[in-house]
Amino acid sequence: MKKLLLVIVAFTFSVGVFAQGIEFEHGTLDEALAKAKAENKMVFMDCFTVWCGPCKFLSSEVFTQKEVGDYFNANFVSIKMDMEKGEGIELTKKYGVKAYPTLLWLDAEGNIQHKAIGGMSVSALLEVAKTAFDTEENWRSFTKKYNNGERSIPFLQEYILTAKNLREDVDEAAEAYYAQRTNEELVNAKDLEIMSAAIKSVNDKKFIFVMENSEKFKDVVGEATINKFIEKTMEKDLNNAMKTRNEETIAQKKKELIKVDDEVANKLFALMELEQLYSDPDENKFFDALADYALKYVSDDAKTLNQYAWMIVDAKIEVKEDILQKALEIAKRAVKLDEGFANLDTYAYALYKVGEIDEAIKMAKKSVDMASEEERKNLWSQKCLNGEL
């Protein structure tokens, strides 16, 4: 009887939790559209894949929130669609889905009113959802104005940057924009952002223009911004070459990138190798490359260093001793940059893994002392001190 009562309580609780968030339909898109038409609502479609990390984050941490459920359930008929299975395969083509998660807001006829790409917070999702109703700011309004010939500079700036975030092609809009601007007028932060959105290759005339005038741009936006612009452009160019799967094309692109900036190019090649090793059956190869990448190319980002070190020390395989030593060095570097409880927790874990138990306990105590009561619950250090390992 007690077991049955527990089951009933658990079931009631789970239903209550589910009801707090978005109530997704379980039928086809056509059925969702028909319901939306009957209720005078839009359809919200979460376009996801099972392997997509940000998709999982939205599903577990954002869609389940009461605030989100209250707004979406009142204003939309919502449906989740696996874009690699069944109906989703054709809908991927129909709606031009290129990245995951893609969030679509459709009218009752199935026309896109608004869209967004990527994981986001509760507040950001609610803001985007409200924009779907804004006939001056939603994606449909942008495309309608553009197709009707709107080519003013302020509009094109907003259109290009919005289209970039939605993975839409901006080549034509960029050309229309550049036709109204002299090169001298482009030396500012806003236009650098516009060019970053439109440039696809280091051979692009605008990229060459920025490189030739890099000192002028640095005076306006700072050296760090220019360096980031160069790296992002080179990364985009290399990724496009990789998509061809043509060894000659890739080799030629590598030569071009080295001429632009050999240090950045080698960093990108190392990152490319990391991505290739991620699926290697010998996971130690990936962790070794990850450690080398962190030690060579990540010097001032404590958060990233901490993440890389944690990935290695918390691996579900037996990681080789020399790789663990590298992870320890990475964790130590993160702590030197930011002696927060999270970084200390990883450092303590790394010390423990290489057998420096006394020092590990010392760092674990330090981490726990700095963390709040709630934060301690998820710390490796707390488990260590509790003797739960």
Tab-separated table of C-alpha atoms in Angstrom:
chain	number	residue	atom	x	y	z
A	1	MET	CA	0.000	0.000	0.000
A	2	LYS	CA	2.838	2.369	0.910
A	3	LYS	CA	4.555	1.567	-2.397
A	4	LEU	CA	1.362	2.309	-4.308
A	5	LEU	CA	0.971	5.603	-2.458
A	6	LEU	CA	4.535	6.562	-3.329
A	7	VAL	CA	3.888	5.774	-6.985
A	8	ILE	CA	0.737	7.907	-6.983
A	9	VAL	CA	2.542	10.803	-5.276
A	10	ALA	CA	5.445	10.532	-7.728
A	11	PHE	CA	3.068	10.435	-10.689
A	12	THR	CA	1.102	13.431	-9.433
A	13	PHE	CA	4.309	15.365	-8.861
A	14	SER	CA	5.654	14.565	-12.327
A	15	VAL	CA	2.407	15.647	-13.982
A	16	GLY	CA	2.509	18.896	-12.027
A	17	VAL	CA	6.092	19.546	-13.086
A	18	PHE	CA	5.268	18.804	-16.732
A	19	ALA	CA	2.244	21.081	-16.652
A	20	GLN	CA	4.415	23.974	-15.507
A	21	GLY	CA	6.326	24.057	-18.776
A	22	ILE	CA	5.375	24.082	-22.446
A	23	GLU	CA	2.666	21.560	-23.325
A	24	PHE	CA	3.838	20.096	-26.628
A	25	GLU	CA	1.471	18.420	-29.094
A	26	HIS	CA	2.322	14.870	-30.147
A	27	GLY	CA	0.827	14.766	-33.639
A	28	THR	CA	1.912	16.012	-37.062
A	29	LEU	CA	2.633	19.598	-38.041
A	30	ASP	CA	-0.587	19.706	-40.077
A	31	GLU	CA	-2.537	18.735	-36.972
A	32	ALA	CA	-0.788	21.446	-34.969
A	33	LEU	CA	-1.544	23.995	-37.703
A	34	ALA	CA	-5.212	22.989	-37.733
A	35	LYS	CA	-5.425	23.398	-33.964
A	36	ALA	CA	-3.663	26.766	-34.185
A	37	LYS	CA	-6.163	27.944	-36.794
A	38	ALA	CA	-9.102	26.857	-34.649
A	39	GLU	CA	-7.662	28.634	-31.597
A	40	ASN	CA	-6.390	31.696	-33.508
A	41	LYS	CA	-2.801	31.081	-32.443
A	42	MET	CA	0.622	30.652	-34.007
A	43	VAL	CA	2.500	27.353	-34.043
A	44	PHE	CA	5.797	27.177	-32.177
A	45	MET	CA	8.013	24.386	-33.550
A	46	ASP	CA	11.186	23.260	-31.802
A	47	CYS	CA	13.381	21.802	-34.543
A	48	PHE	CA	15.869	19.528	-32.784
A	49	THR	CA	18.105	16.479	-33.160
A	50	VAL	CA	18.831	13.841	-30.533
A	51	TRP	CA	22.589	14.594	-30.532
A	52	CYS	CA	22.286	18.369	-30.123
A	53	GLY	CA	23.519	19.634	-26.727
A	54	PRO	CA	21.777	23.052	-26.795
A	55	CYS	CA	18.556	21.263	-27.841
A	56	LYS	CA	18.741	19.128	-24.694
A	57	PHE	CA	19.434	22.206	-22.587
A	58	LEU	CA	16.322	23.958	-23.912
A	59	SER	CA	14.179	20.874	-23.353
A	60	SER	CA	15.330	20.206	-19.804
A	61	GLU	CA	16.146	23.653	-18.424
A	62	VAL	CA	14.091	26.228	-20.350
A	63	PHE	CA	10.922	24.715	-21.838
A	64	THR	CA	10.102	23.210	-18.431
A	65	GLN	CA	9.956	26.541	-16.601
A	66	LYS	CA	6.552	27.776	-15.432
A	67	GLU	CA	7.099	31.282	-16.776
A	68	VAL	CA	7.813	29.868	-20.219
A	69	GLY	CA	4.877	27.444	-20.050
A	70	ASP	CA	2.434	30.170	-19.026
A	71	TYR	CA	3.337	32.357	-22.000
A	72	PHE	CA	3.701	29.661	-24.657
A	73	ASN	CA	0.621	27.670	-23.681
A	74	ALA	CA	-1.488	30.842	-23.810
A	75	ASN	CA	-0.183	32.070	-27.155
A	76	PHE	CA	1.042	29.123	-29.231
A	77	VAL	CA	0.287	25.572	-30.236
A	78	SER	CA	3.672	23.969	-29.632
A	79	ILE	CA	5.244	20.944	-31.275
A	80	LYS	CA	8.678	19.309	-31.123
A	81	MET	CA	10.116	17.891	-34.350
A	82	ASP	CA	13.139	15.596	-34.707
A	83	MET	CA	14.512	16.915	-37.997
A	84	GLU	CA	16.356	13.692	-38.813
A	85	LYS	CA	13.377	11.369	-38.542
A	86	GLY	CA	10.002	10.906	-40.210
A	87	GLU	CA	8.210	14.129	-41.066
A	88	GLY	CA	11.166	16.167	-39.864
A	89	ILE	CA	13.330	15.164	-42.840
A	90	GLU	CA	11.040	16.902	-45.341
A	91	LEU	CA	10.405	19.847	-43.021
A	92	THR	CA	14.160	20.426	-42.819
A	93	LYS	CA	14.151	21.062	-46.571
A	94	LYS	CA	10.891	23.011	-46.581
A	95	TYR	CA	11.966	25.474	-43.910
A	96	GLY	CA	15.668	25.532	-44.757
A	97	VAL	CA	16.802	24.410	-41.315
A	98	LYS	CA	20.612	24.568	-41.208
A	99	ALA	CA	21.468	24.501	-37.495
A	100	TYR	CA	20.121	23.115	-34.248
A	101	PRO	CA	18.143	24.000	-32.356
A	102	THR	CA	16.138	26.104	-34.796
A	103	LEU	CA	12.996	27.584	-33.291
A	104	LEU	CA	10.198	28.489	-35.710
A	105	TRP	CA	7.032	30.488	-35.218
A	106	LEU	CA	4.497	29.751	-37.975
A	107	ASP	CA	1.113	31.206	-38.845
A	108	ALA	CA	-1.828	28.834	-39.231
A	109	GLU	CA	-0.942	28.354	-42.911
A	110	GLY	CA	2.574	27.204	-42.050
A	111	ASN	CA	4.389	30.381	-43.110
A	112	ILE	CA	7.416	31.469	-41.048
A	113	GLN	CA	6.685	34.555	-38.953
A	114	HIS	CA	9.829	34.459	-36.869
A	115	LYS	CA	12.783	32.223	-36.093
A	116	ALA	CA	15.744	31.851	-33.772
A	117	ILE	CA	18.785	29.596	-33.609
A	118	GLY	CA	20.648	28.158	-30.636
A	119	GLY	CA	20.170	27.610	-26.945
A	120	MET	CA	19.131	30.554	-24.793
A	121	SER	CA	17.964	31.586	-21.349
A	122	VAL	CA	14.356	31.822	-20.196
A	123	SER	CA	14.320	35.607	-20.527
A	124	ALA	CA	15.890	35.497	-24.000
A	125	LEU	CA	13.378	32.895	-25.221
A	126	LEU	CA	10.430	34.930	-23.941
A	127	GLU	CA	11.787	38.047	-25.631
A	128	VAL	CA	12.211	36.218	-28.949
A	129	ALA	CA	8.734	34.685	-28.653
A	130	LYS	CA	7.152	38.097	-28.114
A	131	THR	CA	8.992	39.432	-31.183
A	132	ALA	CA	7.119	36.830	-33.249
A	133	PHE	CA	4.005	39.004	-32.858
A	134	ASP	CA	5.793	42.233	-33.778
A	135	THR	CA	4.942	42.962	-37.412
A	136	GLU	CA	7.754	45.523	-37.581
A	137	GLU	CA	10.530	43.453	-35.988
A	138	ASN	CA	9.864	39.768	-36.702
A	139	TRP	CA	11.748	37.911	-39.421
A	140	ARG	CA	8.795	37.951	-41.820
A	141	SER	CA	8.671	41.751	-41.653
A	142	PHE	CA	12.398	41.973	-42.426
A	143	THR	CA	12.163	39.677	-45.441
A	144	LYS	CA	9.012	41.414	-46.698
A	145	LYS	CA	10.664	44.850	-46.556
A	146	TYR	CA	13.804	43.530	-48.227
A	147	ASN	CA	11.866	41.786	-51.009
A	148	ASN	CA	9.859	44.974	-51.557
A	149	GLY	CA	13.067	46.891	-52.247
A	150	GLU	CA	13.966	48.525	-48.925
A	151	ARG	CA	17.684	49.317	-49.174
A	152	SER	CA	18.324	52.142	-46.711
A	153	ILE	CA	21.589	51.932	-44.792
A	154	PRO	CA	19.999	51.555	-41.312
A	155	PHE	CA	17.656	48.843	-42.565
A	156	LEU	CA	20.392	46.907	-44.380
A	157	GLN	CA	22.586	47.022	-41.280
A	158	GLU	CA	19.855	45.491	-39.151
A	159	TYR	CA	18.822	43.042	-41.864
A	160	ILE	CA	22.370	41.741	-42.458
A	161	LEU	CA	23.121	41.232	-38.766
A	162	THR	CA	19.760	39.546	-38.148
A	163	ALA	CA	20.176	37.310	-41.201
A	164	LYS	CA	23.679	36.353	-40.086
A	165	ASN	CA	22.380	35.156	-36.708
A	166	LEU	CA	19.742	33.085	-38.494
A	167	ARG	CA	22.279	31.517	-40.907
A	168	GLU	CA	20.614	33.210	-43.873
A	169	ASP	CA	22.580	34.253	-46.955
A	170	VAL	CA	23.587	37.927	-46.872
A	171	ASP	CA	25.699	38.218	-50.046
A	172	GLU	CA	23.184	40.244	-52.058
A	173	ALA	CA	22.294	42.509	-49.132
A	174	ALA	CA	25.968	43.110	-48.378
A	175	GLU	CA	26.676	44.149	-51.956
A	176	ALA	CA	23.735	46.567	-51.841
A	177	TYR	CA	25.103	47.955	-48.603
A	178	TYR	CA	28.706	48.306	-49.787
A	179	ALA	CA	27.493	50.118	-52.914
A	180	GLN	CA	26.323	52.953	-50.659
A	181	ARG	CA	29.496	53.178	-48.544
A	182	THR	CA	33.059	54.205	-49.330
A	183	ASN	CA	35.890	52.171	-47.836
A	184	GLU	CA	36.796	55.102	-45.589
A	185	GLU	CA	33.285	55.078	-44.141
A	186	LEU	CA	33.638	51.414	-43.208
A	187	VAL	CA	36.336	52.007	-40.579
A	188	ASN	CA	34.077	51.718	-37.508
A	189	ALA	CA	32.788	49.041	-35.128
A	190	LYS	CA	29.347	48.669	-36.723
A	191	ASP	CA	30.697	48.178	-40.217
A	192	LEU	CA	33.338	45.754	-39.010
A	193	GLU	CA	30.466	43.690	-37.604
A	194	ILE	CA	28.634	43.967	-40.946
A	195	MET	CA	31.711	42.820	-42.843
A	196	SER	CA	32.263	39.961	-40.407
A	197	ALA	CA	28.738	38.770	-41.150
A	198	ALA	CA	29.232	38.887	-44.914
A	199	ILE	CA	32.853	37.822	-45.438
A	200	LYS	CA	33.341	34.114	-46.107
A	201	SER	CA	36.951	33.933	-47.238
A	202	VAL	CA	40.347	35.514	-46.634
A	203	ASN	CA	40.314	36.250	-50.362
A	204	ASP	CA	37.287	38.530	-50.002
A	205	LYS	CA	38.088	42.124	-51.009
A	206	LYS	CA	36.649	43.479	-47.771
A	207	PHE	CA	38.801	41.152	-45.664
A	208	ILE	CA	41.863	42.306	-47.574
A	209	PHE	CA	40.736	45.915	-47.009
A	210	VAL	CA	40.513	45.343	-43.232
A	211	MET	CA	43.934	43.678	-43.175
A	212	GLU	CA	45.507	46.532	-45.138
A	213	ASN	CA	43.944	49.045	-42.737
A	214	SER	CA	44.241	47.002	-39.558
A	215	GLU	CA	46.016	49.795	-37.639
A	216	LYS	CA	43.174	52.224	-38.389
A	217	PHE	CA	40.622	49.655	-37.231
A	218	LYS	CA	42.641	48.920	-34.074
A	219	ASP	CA	42.554	52.622	-33.201
A	220	VAL	CA	38.750	52.505	-33.406
A	221	VAL	CA	37.775	49.069	-32.063
A	222	GLY	CA	40.908	47.822	-30.318
A	223	GLU	CA	43.435	45.126	-31.161
A	224	ALA	CA	41.484	42.291	-29.498
A	225	THR	CA	38.425	42.933	-31.697
A	226	ILE	CA	40.499	42.918	-34.873
A	227	ASN	CA	42.271	39.726	-33.831
A	228	LYS	CA	38.930	38.076	-33.191
A	229	PHE	CA	37.641	39.245	-36.588
A	230	ILE	CA	40.676	37.749	-38.328
A	231	GLU	CA	40.416	34.442	-36.480
A	232	LYS	CA	36.661	34.095	-37.079
A	233	THR	CA	37.078	34.776	-40.801
A	234	MET	CA	39.902	32.247	-41.090
A	235	GLU	CA	37.862	29.685	-39.155
A	236	LYS	CA	34.869	30.211	-41.432
A	237	ASP	CA	37.077	29.834	-44.511
A	238	LEU	CA	38.691	26.625	-43.236
A	239	ASN	CA	35.308	25.129	-42.326
A	240	ASN	CA	34.016	25.812	-45.821
A	241	ALA	CA	37.076	24.100	-47.302
A	242	MET	CA	36.586	21.110	-44.993
A	243	LYS	CA	33.011	20.693	-46.209
A	244	THR	CA	34.295	19.972	-49.725
A	245	ARG	CA	36.087	16.831	-48.423
A	246	ASN	CA	38.609	17.494	-51.177
A	247	GLU	CA	42.173	17.018	-49.921
A	248	GLU	CA	43.685	19.288	-52.572
A	249	THR	CA	41.225	22.101	-51.737
A	250	ILE	CA	41.892	21.742	-48.014
A	251	ALA	CA	45.669	21.702	-48.503
A	252	GLN	CA	45.500	24.840	-50.652
A	253	LYS	CA	43.337	26.588	-48.078
A	254	LYS	CA	45.811	25.737	-45.317
A	255	LYS	CA	48.595	27.406	-47.314
A	256	GLU	CA	46.461	30.513	-47.801
A	257	LEU	CA	45.622	30.755	-44.109
A	258	ILE	CA	49.239	30.345	-43.014
A	259	LYS	CA	50.169	33.317	-45.205
A	260	VAL	CA	47.510	35.426	-43.480
A	261	ASP	CA	48.552	34.507	-39.909
A	262	ASP	CA	50.513	31.338	-39.261
A	263	GLU	CA	49.890	31.364	-35.484
A	264	VAL	CA	46.124	31.618	-35.848
A	265	ALA	CA	46.164	29.107	-38.704
A	266	ASN	CA	48.011	26.512	-36.619
A	267	LYS	CA	45.550	27.051	-33.788
A	268	LEU	CA	42.661	26.377	-36.160
A	269	PHE	CA	44.373	23.270	-37.555
A	270	ALA	CA	44.810	21.980	-34.000
A	271	LEU	CA	41.127	22.612	-33.329
A	272	MET	CA	40.239	20.807	-36.544
A	273	GLU	CA	42.324	17.829	-35.445
A	274	LEU	CA	40.507	17.850	-32.096
A	275	GLU	CA	37.145	17.622	-33.839
A	276	GLN	CA	38.366	14.705	-35.930
A	277	LEU	CA	39.752	12.867	-32.887
A	278	TYR	CA	36.509	13.308	-30.948
A	279	SER	CA	35.042	10.234	-32.641
A	280	ASP	CA	38.268	8.159	-32.493
A	281	PRO	CA	37.772	4.820	-30.655
A	282	ASP	CA	40.932	5.527	-28.653
A	283	GLU	CA	39.619	8.309	-26.414
A	284	ASN	CA	43.062	8.935	-24.943
A	285	LYS	CA	44.109	10.390	-28.307
A	286	PHE	CA	41.364	12.990	-28.023
A	287	PHE	CA	42.144	13.866	-24.404
A	288	ASP	CA	45.863	14.162	-25.196
A	289	ALA	CA	45.149	16.511	-28.106
A	290	LEU	CA	42.693	18.475	-25.956
A	291	ALA	CA	45.321	18.944	-23.250
A	292	ASP	CA	47.950	20.039	-25.768
A	293	TYR	CA	45.505	22.490	-27.342
A	294	ALA	CA	44.655	24.017	-23.968
A	295	LEU	CA	48.272	24.370	-22.908
A	296	LYS	CA	49.363	25.911	-26.190
A	297	TYR	CA	46.419	28.053	-27.230
A	298	VAL	CA	44.295	28.838	-24.157
A	299	SER	CA	46.277	31.093	-21.864
A	300	ASP	CA	43.874	33.657	-20.417
A	301	ASP	CA	40.431	32.021	-20.355
A	302	ALA	CA	39.953	30.470	-16.916
A	303	LYS	CA	36.476	29.133	-17.700
A	304	THR	CA	37.594	27.248	-20.814
A	305	LEU	CA	40.710	25.915	-19.111
A	306	ASN	CA	38.600	24.647	-16.232
A	307	GLN	CA	36.168	22.940	-18.622
A	308	TYR	CA	38.975	21.191	-20.515
A	309	ALA	CA	40.677	20.023	-17.316
A	310	TRP	CA	37.391	18.708	-15.941
A	311	MET	CA	36.633	16.795	-19.159
A	312	ILE	CA	39.916	14.933	-18.757
A	313	VAL	CA	39.900	14.188	-15.026
A	314	ASP	CA	36.227	13.203	-15.036
A	315	ALA	CA	36.512	10.953	-18.114
A	316	LYS	CA	34.770	7.586	-17.908
A	317	ILE	CA	37.844	5.792	-19.234
A	318	GLU	CA	41.255	5.180	-17.712
A	319	VAL	CA	43.194	8.250	-18.794
A	320	LYS	CA	46.955	7.851	-19.175
A	321	GLU	CA	49.184	9.301	-16.465
A	322	ASP	CA	50.957	11.812	-18.719
A	323	ILE	CA	47.612	13.221	-19.885
A	324	LEU	CA	46.422	13.559	-16.283
A	325	GLN	CA	49.584	15.514	-15.514
A	326	LYS	CA	48.726	17.888	-18.355
A	327	ALA	CA	45.190	18.223	-16.993
A	328	LEU	CA	46.673	19.123	-13.608
A	329	GLU	CA	48.750	21.854	-15.246
A	330	ILE	CA	45.668	23.178	-17.051
A	331	ALA	CA	43.623	23.217	-13.842
A	332	LYS	CA	46.440	24.984	-11.993
A	333	ARG	CA	46.548	27.647	-14.718
A	334	ALA	CA	42.788	28.180	-14.383
A	335	VAL	CA	43.116	28.644	-10.614
A	336	LYS	CA	45.935	31.137	-11.105
A	337	LEU	CA	43.643	33.184	-13.360
A	338	ASP	CA	40.577	32.815	-11.153
A	339	GLU	CA	40.724	31.228	-7.712
A	340	GLY	CA	36.992	30.516	-7.563
A	341	PHE	CA	35.396	27.487	-5.914
A	342	ALA	CA	34.647	25.781	-9.260
A	343	ASN	CA	38.212	26.044	-10.504
A	344	LEU	CA	39.567	24.909	-7.140
A	345	ASP	CA	37.194	21.946	-7.258
A	346	THR	CA	38.627	20.811	-10.614
A	347	TYR	CA	42.168	21.416	-9.386
A	348	ALA	CA	41.505	19.272	-6.301
A	349	TYR	CA	40.084	16.498	-8.516
A	350	ALA	CA	43.156	16.634	-10.796
A	351	LEU	CA	45.502	16.443	-7.797
A	352	TYR	CA	43.589	13.419	-6.533
A	353	LYS	CA	43.812	11.717	-9.917
A	354	VAL	CA	47.608	12.016	-10.056
A	355	GLY	CA	47.971	10.739	-6.500
A	356	GLU	CA	48.683	13.975	-4.632
A	357	ILE	CA	46.045	13.182	-2.016
A	358	ASP	CA	47.078	15.538	0.791
A	359	GLU	CA	47.198	18.530	-1.541
A	360	ALA	CA	43.901	17.441	-3.118
A	361	ILE	CA	42.182	17.447	0.285
A	362	LYS	CA	43.666	20.865	1.048
A	363	MET	CA	42.279	22.323	-2.202
A	364	ALA	CA	38.945	20.518	-1.699
A	365	LYS	CA	38.505	22.185	1.707
A	366	LYS	CA	39.299	25.542	0.158
A	367	SER	CA	36.738	24.994	-2.616
A	368	VAL	CA	33.990	23.931	-0.210
A	369	ASP	CA	34.662	26.861	2.119
A	370	MET	CA	34.227	29.306	-0.764
A	371	ALA	CA	31.026	27.730	-2.144
A	372	SER	CA	27.497	28.334	-0.930
A	373	GLU	CA	25.488	25.536	0.665
A	374	GLU	CA	23.612	24.959	-2.591
A	375	GLU	CA	26.779	25.012	-4.713
A	376	ARG	CA	28.489	22.448	-2.487
A	377	LYS	CA	25.952	19.784	-3.410
A	378	ASN	CA	27.480	19.331	-6.870
A	379	LEU	CA	31.143	19.646	-5.921
A	380	TRP	CA	33.571	16.754	-6.265
A	381	SER	CA	35.385	18.320	-3.310
A	382	GLN	CA	32.370	17.870	-1.031
A	383	LYS	CA	32.103	14.207	-1.958
A	384	CYS	CA	35.813	13.803	-1.341
A	385	LEU	CA	35.614	15.342	2.122
A	386	ASN	CA	32.533	13.262	2.920
A	387	GLY	CA	34.419	10.098	2.050
A	388	GLU	CA	31.962	9.256	-0.770
A	389	LEU	CA	34.574	8.429	-3.439
